[in-house]
mmCIF file with all atom_site columns, C-alpha atoms in Angstrom:
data_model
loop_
_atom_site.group_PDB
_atom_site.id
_atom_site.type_symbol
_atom_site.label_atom_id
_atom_site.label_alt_id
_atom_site.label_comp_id
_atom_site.label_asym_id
_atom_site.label_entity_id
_atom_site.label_seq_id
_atom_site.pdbx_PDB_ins_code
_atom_site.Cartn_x
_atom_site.Cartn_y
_atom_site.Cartn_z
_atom_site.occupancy
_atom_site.B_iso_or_equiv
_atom_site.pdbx_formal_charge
_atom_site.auth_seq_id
_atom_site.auth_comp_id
_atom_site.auth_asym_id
_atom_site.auth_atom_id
_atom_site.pdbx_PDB_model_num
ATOM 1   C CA . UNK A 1 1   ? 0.000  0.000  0.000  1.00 0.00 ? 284 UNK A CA 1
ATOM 2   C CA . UNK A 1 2   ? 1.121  3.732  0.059  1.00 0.00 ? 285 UNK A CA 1
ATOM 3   C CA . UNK A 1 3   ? -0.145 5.499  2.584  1.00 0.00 ? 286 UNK A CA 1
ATOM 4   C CA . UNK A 1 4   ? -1.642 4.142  5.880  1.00 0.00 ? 287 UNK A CA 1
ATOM 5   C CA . UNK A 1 5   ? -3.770 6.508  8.706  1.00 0.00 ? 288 UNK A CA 1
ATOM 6   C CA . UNK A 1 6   ? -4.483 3.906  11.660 1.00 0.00 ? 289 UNK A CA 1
ATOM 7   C CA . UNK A 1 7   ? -5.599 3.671  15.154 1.00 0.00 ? 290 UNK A CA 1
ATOM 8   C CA . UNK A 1 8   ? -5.105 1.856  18.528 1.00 0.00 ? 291 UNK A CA 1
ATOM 9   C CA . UNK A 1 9   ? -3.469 -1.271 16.543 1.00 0.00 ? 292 UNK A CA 1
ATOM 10  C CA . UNK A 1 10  ? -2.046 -4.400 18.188 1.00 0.00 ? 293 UNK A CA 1
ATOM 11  C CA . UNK A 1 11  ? 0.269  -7.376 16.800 1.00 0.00 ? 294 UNK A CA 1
ATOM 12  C CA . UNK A 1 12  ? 0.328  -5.812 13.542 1.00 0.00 ? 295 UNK A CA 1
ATOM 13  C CA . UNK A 1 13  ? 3.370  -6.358 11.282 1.00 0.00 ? 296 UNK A CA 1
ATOM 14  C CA . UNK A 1 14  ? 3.899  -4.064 8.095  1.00 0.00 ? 297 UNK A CA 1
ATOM 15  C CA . UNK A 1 15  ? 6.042  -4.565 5.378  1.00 0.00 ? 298 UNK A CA 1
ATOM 16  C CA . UNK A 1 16  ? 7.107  -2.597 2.029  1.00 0.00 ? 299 UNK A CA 1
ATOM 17  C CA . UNK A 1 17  ? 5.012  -0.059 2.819  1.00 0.00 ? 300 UNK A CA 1
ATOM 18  C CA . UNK A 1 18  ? 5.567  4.270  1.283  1.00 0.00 ? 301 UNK A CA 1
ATOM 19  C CA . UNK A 1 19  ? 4.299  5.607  4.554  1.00 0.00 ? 302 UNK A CA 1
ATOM 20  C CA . UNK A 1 20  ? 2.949  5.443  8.101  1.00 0.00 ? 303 UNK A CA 1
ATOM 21  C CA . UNK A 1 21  ? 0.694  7.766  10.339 1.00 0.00 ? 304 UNK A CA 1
ATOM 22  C CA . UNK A 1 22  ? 0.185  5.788  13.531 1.00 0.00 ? 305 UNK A CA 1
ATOM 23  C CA . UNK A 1 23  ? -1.254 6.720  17.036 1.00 0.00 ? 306 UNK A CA 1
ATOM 24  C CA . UNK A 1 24  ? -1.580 4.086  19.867 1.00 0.00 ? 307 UNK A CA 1
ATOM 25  C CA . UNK A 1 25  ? 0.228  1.371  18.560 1.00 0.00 ? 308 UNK A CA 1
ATOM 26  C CA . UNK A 1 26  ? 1.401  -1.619 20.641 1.00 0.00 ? 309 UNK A CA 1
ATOM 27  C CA . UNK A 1 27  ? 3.453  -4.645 19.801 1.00 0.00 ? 310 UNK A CA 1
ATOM 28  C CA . UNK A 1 28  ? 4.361  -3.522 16.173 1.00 0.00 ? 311 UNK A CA 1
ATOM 29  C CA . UNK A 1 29  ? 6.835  -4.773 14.119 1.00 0.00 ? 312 UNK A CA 1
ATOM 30  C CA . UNK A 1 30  ? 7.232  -2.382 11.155 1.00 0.00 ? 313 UNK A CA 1
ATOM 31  C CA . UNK A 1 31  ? 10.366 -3.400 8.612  1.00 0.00 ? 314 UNK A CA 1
ATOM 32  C CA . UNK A 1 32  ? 11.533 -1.729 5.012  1.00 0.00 ? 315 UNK A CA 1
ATOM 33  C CA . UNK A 1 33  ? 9.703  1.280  5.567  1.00 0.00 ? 316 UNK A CA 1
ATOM 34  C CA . UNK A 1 34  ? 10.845 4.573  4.105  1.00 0.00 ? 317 UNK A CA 1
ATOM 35  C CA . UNK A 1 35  ? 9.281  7.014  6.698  1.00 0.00 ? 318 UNK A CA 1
ATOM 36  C CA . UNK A 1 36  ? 7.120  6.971  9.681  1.00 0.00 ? 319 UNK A CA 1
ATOM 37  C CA . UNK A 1 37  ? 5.380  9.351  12.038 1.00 0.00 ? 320 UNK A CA 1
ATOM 38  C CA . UNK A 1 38  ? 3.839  8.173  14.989 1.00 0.00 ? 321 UNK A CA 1
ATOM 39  C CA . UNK A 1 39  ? 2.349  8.712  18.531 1.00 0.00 ? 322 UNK A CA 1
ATOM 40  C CA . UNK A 1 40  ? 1.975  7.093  21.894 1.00 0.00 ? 323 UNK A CA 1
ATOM 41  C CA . UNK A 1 41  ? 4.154  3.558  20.668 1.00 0.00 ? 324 UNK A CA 1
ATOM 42  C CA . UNK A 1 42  ? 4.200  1.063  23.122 1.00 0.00 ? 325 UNK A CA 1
ATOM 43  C CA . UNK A 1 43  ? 6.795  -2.127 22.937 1.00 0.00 ? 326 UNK A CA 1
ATOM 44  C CA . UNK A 1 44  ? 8.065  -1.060 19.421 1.00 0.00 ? 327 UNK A CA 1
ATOM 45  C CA . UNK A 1 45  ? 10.631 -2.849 17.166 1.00 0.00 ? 328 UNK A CA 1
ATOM 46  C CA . UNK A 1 46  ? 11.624 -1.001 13.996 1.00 0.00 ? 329 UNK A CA 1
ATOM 47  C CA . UNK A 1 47  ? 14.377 -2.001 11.556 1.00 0.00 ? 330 UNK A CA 1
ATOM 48  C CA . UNK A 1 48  ? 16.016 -1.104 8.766  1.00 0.00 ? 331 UNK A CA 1
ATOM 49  C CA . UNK A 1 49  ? 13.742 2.415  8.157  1.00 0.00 ? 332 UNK A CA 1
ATOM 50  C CA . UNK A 1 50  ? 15.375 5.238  6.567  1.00 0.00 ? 333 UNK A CA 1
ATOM 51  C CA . UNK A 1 51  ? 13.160 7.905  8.915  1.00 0.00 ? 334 UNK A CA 1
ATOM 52  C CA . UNK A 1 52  ? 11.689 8.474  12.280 1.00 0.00 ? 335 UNK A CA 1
ATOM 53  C CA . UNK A 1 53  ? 9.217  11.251 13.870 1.00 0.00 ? 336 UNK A CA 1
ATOM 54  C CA . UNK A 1 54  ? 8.014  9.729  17.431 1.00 0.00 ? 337 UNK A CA 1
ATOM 55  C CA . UNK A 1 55  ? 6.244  10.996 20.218 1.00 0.00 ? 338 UNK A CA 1
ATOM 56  C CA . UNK A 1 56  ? 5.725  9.690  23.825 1.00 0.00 ? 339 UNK A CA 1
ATOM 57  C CA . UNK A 1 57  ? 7.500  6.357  22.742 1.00 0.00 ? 340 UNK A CA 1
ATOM 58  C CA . UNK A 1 58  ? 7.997  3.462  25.447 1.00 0.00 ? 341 UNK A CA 1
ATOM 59  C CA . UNK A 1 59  ? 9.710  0.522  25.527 1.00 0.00 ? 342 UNK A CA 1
ATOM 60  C CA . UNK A 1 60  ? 10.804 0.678  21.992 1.00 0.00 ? 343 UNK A CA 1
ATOM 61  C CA . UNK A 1 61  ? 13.689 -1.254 20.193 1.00 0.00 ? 344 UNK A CA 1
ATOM 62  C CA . UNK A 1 62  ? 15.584 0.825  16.912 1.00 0.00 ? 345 UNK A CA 1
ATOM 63  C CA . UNK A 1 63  ? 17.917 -0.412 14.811 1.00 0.00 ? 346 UNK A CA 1
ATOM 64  C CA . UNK A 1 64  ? 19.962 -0.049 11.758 1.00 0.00 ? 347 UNK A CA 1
ATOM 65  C CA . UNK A 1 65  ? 18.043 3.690  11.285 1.00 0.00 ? 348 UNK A CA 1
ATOM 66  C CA . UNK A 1 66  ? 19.263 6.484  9.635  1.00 0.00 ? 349 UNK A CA 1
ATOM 67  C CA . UNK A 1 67  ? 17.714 9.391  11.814 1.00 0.00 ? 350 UNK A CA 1
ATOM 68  C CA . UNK A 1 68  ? 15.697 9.674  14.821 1.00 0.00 ? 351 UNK A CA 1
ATOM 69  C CA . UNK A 1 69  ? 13.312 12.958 15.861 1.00 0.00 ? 352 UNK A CA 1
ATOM 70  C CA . UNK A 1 70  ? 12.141 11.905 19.210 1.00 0.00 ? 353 UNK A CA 1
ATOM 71  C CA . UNK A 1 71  ? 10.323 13.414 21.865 1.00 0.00 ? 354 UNK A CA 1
ATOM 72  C CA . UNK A 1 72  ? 9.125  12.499 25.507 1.00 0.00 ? 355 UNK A CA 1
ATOM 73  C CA . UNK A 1 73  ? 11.043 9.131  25.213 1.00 0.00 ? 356 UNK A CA 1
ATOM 74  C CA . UNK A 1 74  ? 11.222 6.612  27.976 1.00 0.00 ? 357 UNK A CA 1
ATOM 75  C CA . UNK A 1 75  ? 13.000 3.436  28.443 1.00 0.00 ? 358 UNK A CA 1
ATOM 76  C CA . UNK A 1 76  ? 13.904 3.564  24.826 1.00 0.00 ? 359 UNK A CA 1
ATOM 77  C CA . UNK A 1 77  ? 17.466 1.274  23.374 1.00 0.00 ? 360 UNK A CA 1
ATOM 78  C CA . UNK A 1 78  ? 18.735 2.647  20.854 1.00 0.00 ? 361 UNK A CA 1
ATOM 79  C CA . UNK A 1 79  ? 21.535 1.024  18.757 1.00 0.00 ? 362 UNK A CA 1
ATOM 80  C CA . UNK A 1 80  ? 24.112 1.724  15.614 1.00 0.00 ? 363 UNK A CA 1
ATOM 81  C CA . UNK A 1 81  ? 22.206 4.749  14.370 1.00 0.00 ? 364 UNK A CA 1
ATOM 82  C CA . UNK A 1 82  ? 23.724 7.708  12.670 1.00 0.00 ? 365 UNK A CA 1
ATOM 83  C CA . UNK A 1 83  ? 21.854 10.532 14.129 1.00 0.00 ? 366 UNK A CA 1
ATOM 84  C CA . UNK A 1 84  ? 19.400 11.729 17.121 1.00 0.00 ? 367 UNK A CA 1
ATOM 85  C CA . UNK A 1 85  ? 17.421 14.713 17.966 1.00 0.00 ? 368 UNK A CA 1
ATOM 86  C CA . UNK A 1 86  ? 15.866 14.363 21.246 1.00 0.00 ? 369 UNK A CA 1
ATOM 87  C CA . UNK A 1 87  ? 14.466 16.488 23.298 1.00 0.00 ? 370 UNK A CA 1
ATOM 88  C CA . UNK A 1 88  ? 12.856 15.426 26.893 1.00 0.00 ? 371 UNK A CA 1
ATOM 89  C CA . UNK A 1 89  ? 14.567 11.893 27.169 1.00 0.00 ? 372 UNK A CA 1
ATOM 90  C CA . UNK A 1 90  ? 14.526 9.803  30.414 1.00 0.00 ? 373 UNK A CA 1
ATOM 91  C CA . UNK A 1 91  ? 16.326 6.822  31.264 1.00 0.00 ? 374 UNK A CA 1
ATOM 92  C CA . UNK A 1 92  ? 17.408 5.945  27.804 1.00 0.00 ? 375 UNK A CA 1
ATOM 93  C CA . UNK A 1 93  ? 20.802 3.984  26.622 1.00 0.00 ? 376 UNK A CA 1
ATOM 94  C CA . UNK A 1 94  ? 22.114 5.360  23.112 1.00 0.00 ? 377 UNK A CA 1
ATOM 95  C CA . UNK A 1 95  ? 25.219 2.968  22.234 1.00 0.00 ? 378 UNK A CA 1
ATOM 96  C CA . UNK A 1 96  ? 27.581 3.304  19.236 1.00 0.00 ? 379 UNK A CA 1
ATOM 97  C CA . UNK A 1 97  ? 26.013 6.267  17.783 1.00 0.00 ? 380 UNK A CA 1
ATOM 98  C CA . UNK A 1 98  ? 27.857 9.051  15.710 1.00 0.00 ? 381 UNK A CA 1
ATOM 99  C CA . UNK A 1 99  ? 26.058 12.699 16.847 1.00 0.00 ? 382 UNK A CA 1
ATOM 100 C CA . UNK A 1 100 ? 23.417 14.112 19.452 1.00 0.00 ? 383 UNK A CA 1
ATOM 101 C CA . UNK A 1 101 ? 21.790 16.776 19.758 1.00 0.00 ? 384 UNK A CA 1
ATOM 102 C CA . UNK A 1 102 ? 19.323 16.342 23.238 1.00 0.00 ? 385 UNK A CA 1
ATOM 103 C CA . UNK A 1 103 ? 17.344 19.076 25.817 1.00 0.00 ? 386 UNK A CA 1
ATOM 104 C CA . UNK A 1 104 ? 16.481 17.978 28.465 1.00 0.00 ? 387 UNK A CA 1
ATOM 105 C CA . UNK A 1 105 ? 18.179 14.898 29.338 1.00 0.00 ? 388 UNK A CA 1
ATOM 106 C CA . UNK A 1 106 ? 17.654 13.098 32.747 1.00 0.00 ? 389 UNK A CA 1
ATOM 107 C CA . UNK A 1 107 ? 19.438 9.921  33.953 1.00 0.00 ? 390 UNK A CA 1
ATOM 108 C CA . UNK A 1 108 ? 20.881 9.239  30.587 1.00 0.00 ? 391 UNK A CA 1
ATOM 109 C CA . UNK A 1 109 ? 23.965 7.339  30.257 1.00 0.00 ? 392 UNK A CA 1
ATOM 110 C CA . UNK A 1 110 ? 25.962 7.396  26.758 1.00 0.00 ? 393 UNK A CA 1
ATOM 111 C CA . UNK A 1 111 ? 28.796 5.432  25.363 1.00 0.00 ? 394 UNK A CA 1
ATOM 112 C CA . UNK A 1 112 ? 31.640 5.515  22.492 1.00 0.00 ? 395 UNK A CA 1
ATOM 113 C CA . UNK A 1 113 ? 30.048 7.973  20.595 1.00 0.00 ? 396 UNK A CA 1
ATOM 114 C CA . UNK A 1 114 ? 31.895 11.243 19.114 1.00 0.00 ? 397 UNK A CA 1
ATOM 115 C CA . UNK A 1 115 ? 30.203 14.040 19.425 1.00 0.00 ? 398 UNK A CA 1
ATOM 116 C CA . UNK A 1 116 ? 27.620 15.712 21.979 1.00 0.00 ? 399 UNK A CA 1
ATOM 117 C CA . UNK A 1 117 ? 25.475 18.870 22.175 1.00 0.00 ? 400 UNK A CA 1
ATOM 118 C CA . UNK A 1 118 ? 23.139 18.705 24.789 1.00 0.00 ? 401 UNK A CA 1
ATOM 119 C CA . UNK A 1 119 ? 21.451 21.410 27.049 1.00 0.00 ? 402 UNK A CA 1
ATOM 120 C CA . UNK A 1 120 ? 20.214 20.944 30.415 1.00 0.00 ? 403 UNK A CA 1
ATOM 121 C CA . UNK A 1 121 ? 21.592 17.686 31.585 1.00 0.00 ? 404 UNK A CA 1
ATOM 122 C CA . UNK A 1 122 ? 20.778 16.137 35.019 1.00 0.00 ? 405 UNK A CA 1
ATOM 123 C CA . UNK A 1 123 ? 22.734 13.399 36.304 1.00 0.00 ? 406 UNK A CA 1
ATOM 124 C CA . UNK A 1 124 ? 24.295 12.219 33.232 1.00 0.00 ? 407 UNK A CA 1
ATOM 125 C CA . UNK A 1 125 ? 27.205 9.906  32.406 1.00 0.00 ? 408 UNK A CA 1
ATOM 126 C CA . UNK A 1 126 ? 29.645 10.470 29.712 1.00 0.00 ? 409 UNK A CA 1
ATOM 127 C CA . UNK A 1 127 ? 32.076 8.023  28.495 1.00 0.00 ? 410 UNK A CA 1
ATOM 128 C CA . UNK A 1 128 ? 35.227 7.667  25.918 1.00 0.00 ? 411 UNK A CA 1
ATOM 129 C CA . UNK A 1 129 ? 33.523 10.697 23.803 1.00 0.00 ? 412 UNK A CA 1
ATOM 130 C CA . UNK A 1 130 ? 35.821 13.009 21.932 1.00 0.00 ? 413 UNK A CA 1
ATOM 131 C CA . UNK A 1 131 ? 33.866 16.135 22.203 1.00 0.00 ? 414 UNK A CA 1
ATOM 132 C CA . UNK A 1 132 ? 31.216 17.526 24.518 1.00 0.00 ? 415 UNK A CA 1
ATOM 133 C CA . UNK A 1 133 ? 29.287 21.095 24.424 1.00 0.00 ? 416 UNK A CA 1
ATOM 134 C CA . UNK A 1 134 ? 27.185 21.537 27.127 1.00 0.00 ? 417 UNK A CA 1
ATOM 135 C CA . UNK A 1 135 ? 25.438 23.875 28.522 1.00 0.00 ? 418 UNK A CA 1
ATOM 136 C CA . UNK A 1 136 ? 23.252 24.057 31.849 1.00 0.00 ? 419 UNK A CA 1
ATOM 137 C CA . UNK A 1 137 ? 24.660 20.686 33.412 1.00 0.00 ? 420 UNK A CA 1
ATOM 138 C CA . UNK A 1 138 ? 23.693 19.514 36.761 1.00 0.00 ? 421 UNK A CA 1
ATOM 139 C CA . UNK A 1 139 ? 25.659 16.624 38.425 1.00 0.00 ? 422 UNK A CA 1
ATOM 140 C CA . UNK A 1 140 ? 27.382 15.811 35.613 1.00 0.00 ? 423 UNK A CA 1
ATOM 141 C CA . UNK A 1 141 ? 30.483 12.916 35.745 1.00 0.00 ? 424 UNK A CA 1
ATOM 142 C CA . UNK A 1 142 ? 32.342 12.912 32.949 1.00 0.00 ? 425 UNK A CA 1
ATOM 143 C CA . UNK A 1 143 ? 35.321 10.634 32.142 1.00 0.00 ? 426 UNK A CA 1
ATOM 144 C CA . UNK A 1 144 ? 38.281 9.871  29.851 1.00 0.00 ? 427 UNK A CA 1
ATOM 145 C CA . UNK A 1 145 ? 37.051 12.432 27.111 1.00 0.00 ? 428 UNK A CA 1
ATOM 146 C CA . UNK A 1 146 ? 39.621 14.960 25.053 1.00 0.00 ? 429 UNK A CA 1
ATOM 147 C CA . UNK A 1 147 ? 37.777 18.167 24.887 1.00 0.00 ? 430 UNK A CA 1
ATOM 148 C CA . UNK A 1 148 ? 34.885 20.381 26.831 1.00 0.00 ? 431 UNK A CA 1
ATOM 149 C CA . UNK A 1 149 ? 33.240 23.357 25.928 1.00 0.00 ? 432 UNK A CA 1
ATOM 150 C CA . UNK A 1 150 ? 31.147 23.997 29.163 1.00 0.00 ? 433 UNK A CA 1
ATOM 151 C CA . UNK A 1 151 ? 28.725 26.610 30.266 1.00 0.00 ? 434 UNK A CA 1
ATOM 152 C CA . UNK A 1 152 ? 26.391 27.097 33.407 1.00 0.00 ? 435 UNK A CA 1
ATOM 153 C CA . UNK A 1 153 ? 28.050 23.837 34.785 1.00 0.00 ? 436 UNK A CA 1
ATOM 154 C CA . UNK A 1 154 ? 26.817 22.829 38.922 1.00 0.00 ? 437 UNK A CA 1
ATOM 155 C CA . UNK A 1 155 ? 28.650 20.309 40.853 1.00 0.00 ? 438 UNK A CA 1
ATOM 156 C CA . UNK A 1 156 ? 30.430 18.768 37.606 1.00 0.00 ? 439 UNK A CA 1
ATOM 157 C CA . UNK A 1 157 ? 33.077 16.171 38.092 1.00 0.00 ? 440 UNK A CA 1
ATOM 158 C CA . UNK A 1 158 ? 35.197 15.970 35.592 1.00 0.00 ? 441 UNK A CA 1
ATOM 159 C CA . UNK A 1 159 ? 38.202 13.579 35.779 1.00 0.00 ? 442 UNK A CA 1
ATOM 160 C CA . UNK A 1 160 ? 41.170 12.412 33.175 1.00 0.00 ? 443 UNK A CA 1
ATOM 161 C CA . UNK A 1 161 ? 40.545 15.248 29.942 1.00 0.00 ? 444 UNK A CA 1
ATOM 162 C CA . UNK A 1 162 ? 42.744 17.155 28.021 1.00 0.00 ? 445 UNK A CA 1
ATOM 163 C CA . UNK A 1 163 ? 41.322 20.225 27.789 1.00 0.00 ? 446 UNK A CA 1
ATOM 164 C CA . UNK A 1 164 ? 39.008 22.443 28.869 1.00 0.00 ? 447 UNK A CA 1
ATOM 165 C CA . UNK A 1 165 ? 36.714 25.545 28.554 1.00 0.00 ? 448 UNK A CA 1
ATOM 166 C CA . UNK A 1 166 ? 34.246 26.777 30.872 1.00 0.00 ? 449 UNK A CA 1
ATOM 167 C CA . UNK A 1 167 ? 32.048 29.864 31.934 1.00 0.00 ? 450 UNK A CA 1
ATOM 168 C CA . UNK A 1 168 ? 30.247 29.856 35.158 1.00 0.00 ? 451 UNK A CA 1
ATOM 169 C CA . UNK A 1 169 ? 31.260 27.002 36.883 1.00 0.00 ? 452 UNK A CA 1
ATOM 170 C CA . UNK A 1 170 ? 30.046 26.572 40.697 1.00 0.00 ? 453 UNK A CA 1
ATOM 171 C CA . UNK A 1 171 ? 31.257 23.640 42.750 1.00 0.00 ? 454 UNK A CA 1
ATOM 172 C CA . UNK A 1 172 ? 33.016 21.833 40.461 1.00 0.00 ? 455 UNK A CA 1
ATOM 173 C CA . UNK A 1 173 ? 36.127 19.354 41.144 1.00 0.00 ? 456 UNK A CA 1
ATOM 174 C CA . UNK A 1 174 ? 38.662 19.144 38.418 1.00 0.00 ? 457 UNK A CA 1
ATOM 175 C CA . UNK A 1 175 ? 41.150 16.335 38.262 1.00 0.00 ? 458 UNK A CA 1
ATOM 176 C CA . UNK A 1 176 ? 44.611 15.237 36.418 1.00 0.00 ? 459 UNK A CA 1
ATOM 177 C CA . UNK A 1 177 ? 43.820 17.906 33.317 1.00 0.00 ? 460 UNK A CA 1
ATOM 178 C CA . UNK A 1 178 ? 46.353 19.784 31.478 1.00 0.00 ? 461 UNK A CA 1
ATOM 179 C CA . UNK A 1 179 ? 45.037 23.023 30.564 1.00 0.00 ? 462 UNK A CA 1
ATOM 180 C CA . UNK A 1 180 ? 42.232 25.728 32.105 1.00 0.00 ? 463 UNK A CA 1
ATOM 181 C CA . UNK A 1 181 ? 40.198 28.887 30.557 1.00 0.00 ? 464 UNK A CA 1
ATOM 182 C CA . UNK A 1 182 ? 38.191 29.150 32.989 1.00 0.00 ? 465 UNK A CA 1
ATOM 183 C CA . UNK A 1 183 ? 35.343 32.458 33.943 1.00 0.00 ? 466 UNK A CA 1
ATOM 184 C CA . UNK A 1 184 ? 33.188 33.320 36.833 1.00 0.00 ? 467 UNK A CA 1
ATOM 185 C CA . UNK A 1 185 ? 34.214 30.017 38.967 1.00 0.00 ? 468 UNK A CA 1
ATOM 186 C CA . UNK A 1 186 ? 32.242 29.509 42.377 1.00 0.00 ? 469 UNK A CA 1
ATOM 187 C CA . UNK A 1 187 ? 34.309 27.213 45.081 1.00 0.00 ? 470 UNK A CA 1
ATOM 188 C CA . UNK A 1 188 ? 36.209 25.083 42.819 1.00 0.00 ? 471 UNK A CA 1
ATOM 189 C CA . UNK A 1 189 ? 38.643 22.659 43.685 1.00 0.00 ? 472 UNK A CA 1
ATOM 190 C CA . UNK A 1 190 ? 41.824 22.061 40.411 1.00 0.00 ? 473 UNK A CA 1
ATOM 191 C CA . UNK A 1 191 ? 44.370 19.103 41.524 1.00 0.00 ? 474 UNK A CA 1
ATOM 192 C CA . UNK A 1 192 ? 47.606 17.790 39.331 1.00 0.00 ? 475 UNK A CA 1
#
């Protein structure tokens, strides 16, 4: 078919279809799909799509996608994808992934990817990135990463990097770096 409009759908499977609009759907498997924009997903497994546009997405499984748009994701895995924009994400994994760009992250944790720019972060690992820039971070640890362009950063711990730059930092410990620029800093603490 080309073009599908649906409803509250369960256990449906959909294959070599042009295009989805889908609200409420639950236990979907949707596969060689060119583009899809849906609502409210429930227990999701896509694969091998070339497009997303989600809303309030739970417990869903992506992989092998070109580009996400997400918003008000929870509990979501997502794996070897390209690209993300993401705004209002809680307690999601993102592994293996090339670029972000998130608001309003809380509780994520994010590995081996390259390159970050997120905005208001709250309790967020980072690990083995290359570049981060941040801005409004809240309990933020962030390990073994090269470079940091930081702004509006509170009780930040940043341990093992190469190089930093940051603009109104309060209560933030800084270990084993090499170099500082560093503006309008509130009780920090710089060792090594």
């Amino acid at each position: 078919t080309s073009s599908y409009t649906f409803t509250h759908l369960h256990n449906v499977k959909l294959l070599l279809t042009s295009s989805y609009t889908f609200t409420h759907l639950h236990n979907v498997k949707l596969l060689q799909t060119p583009s899809y924009t849906f609502t409210h997903l429930h227990n999701v497994k896509l694969l091998t799509t070339s497009s997303y546009t989600f809303t309030h997405l739970h417990n869903a499984k992506l992989l092998t996608t070109s580009s996400y748009t997400f918003t008000h994701l929870h509990n979501v895995k997502l794996l070897t994808t390209s690209s993300y924009t993401f705004t209002h994400l809680h307690n999601v994994k993102l592994l293996q992934t090339s670029s972000y760009t998130f608001t309003h992250l809380h509780n994520v944790k994010l590995l081996q990817t390259s390159y970050y720019t997120f905005t208001h972060l709250h309790n967020v690992k980072l690990l083995q990135t290359s570049s981060y820039t941040l801005t409004h971070l809240h309990n933020v640890k962030l390990l073994t990463t090269s470079s940091y362009t930081f702004t509006h950063l509170h009780n930040a711990k940043l341990l093992t990097t190469s190089s930093y730059t940051f603009t109104h930092l309060h209560n933030v410990k800084l270990l084993q770096t090499s170099s500082y620029t560093f503006t309008h800093l509130h009780n920090v603490k710089l060792l090594q």
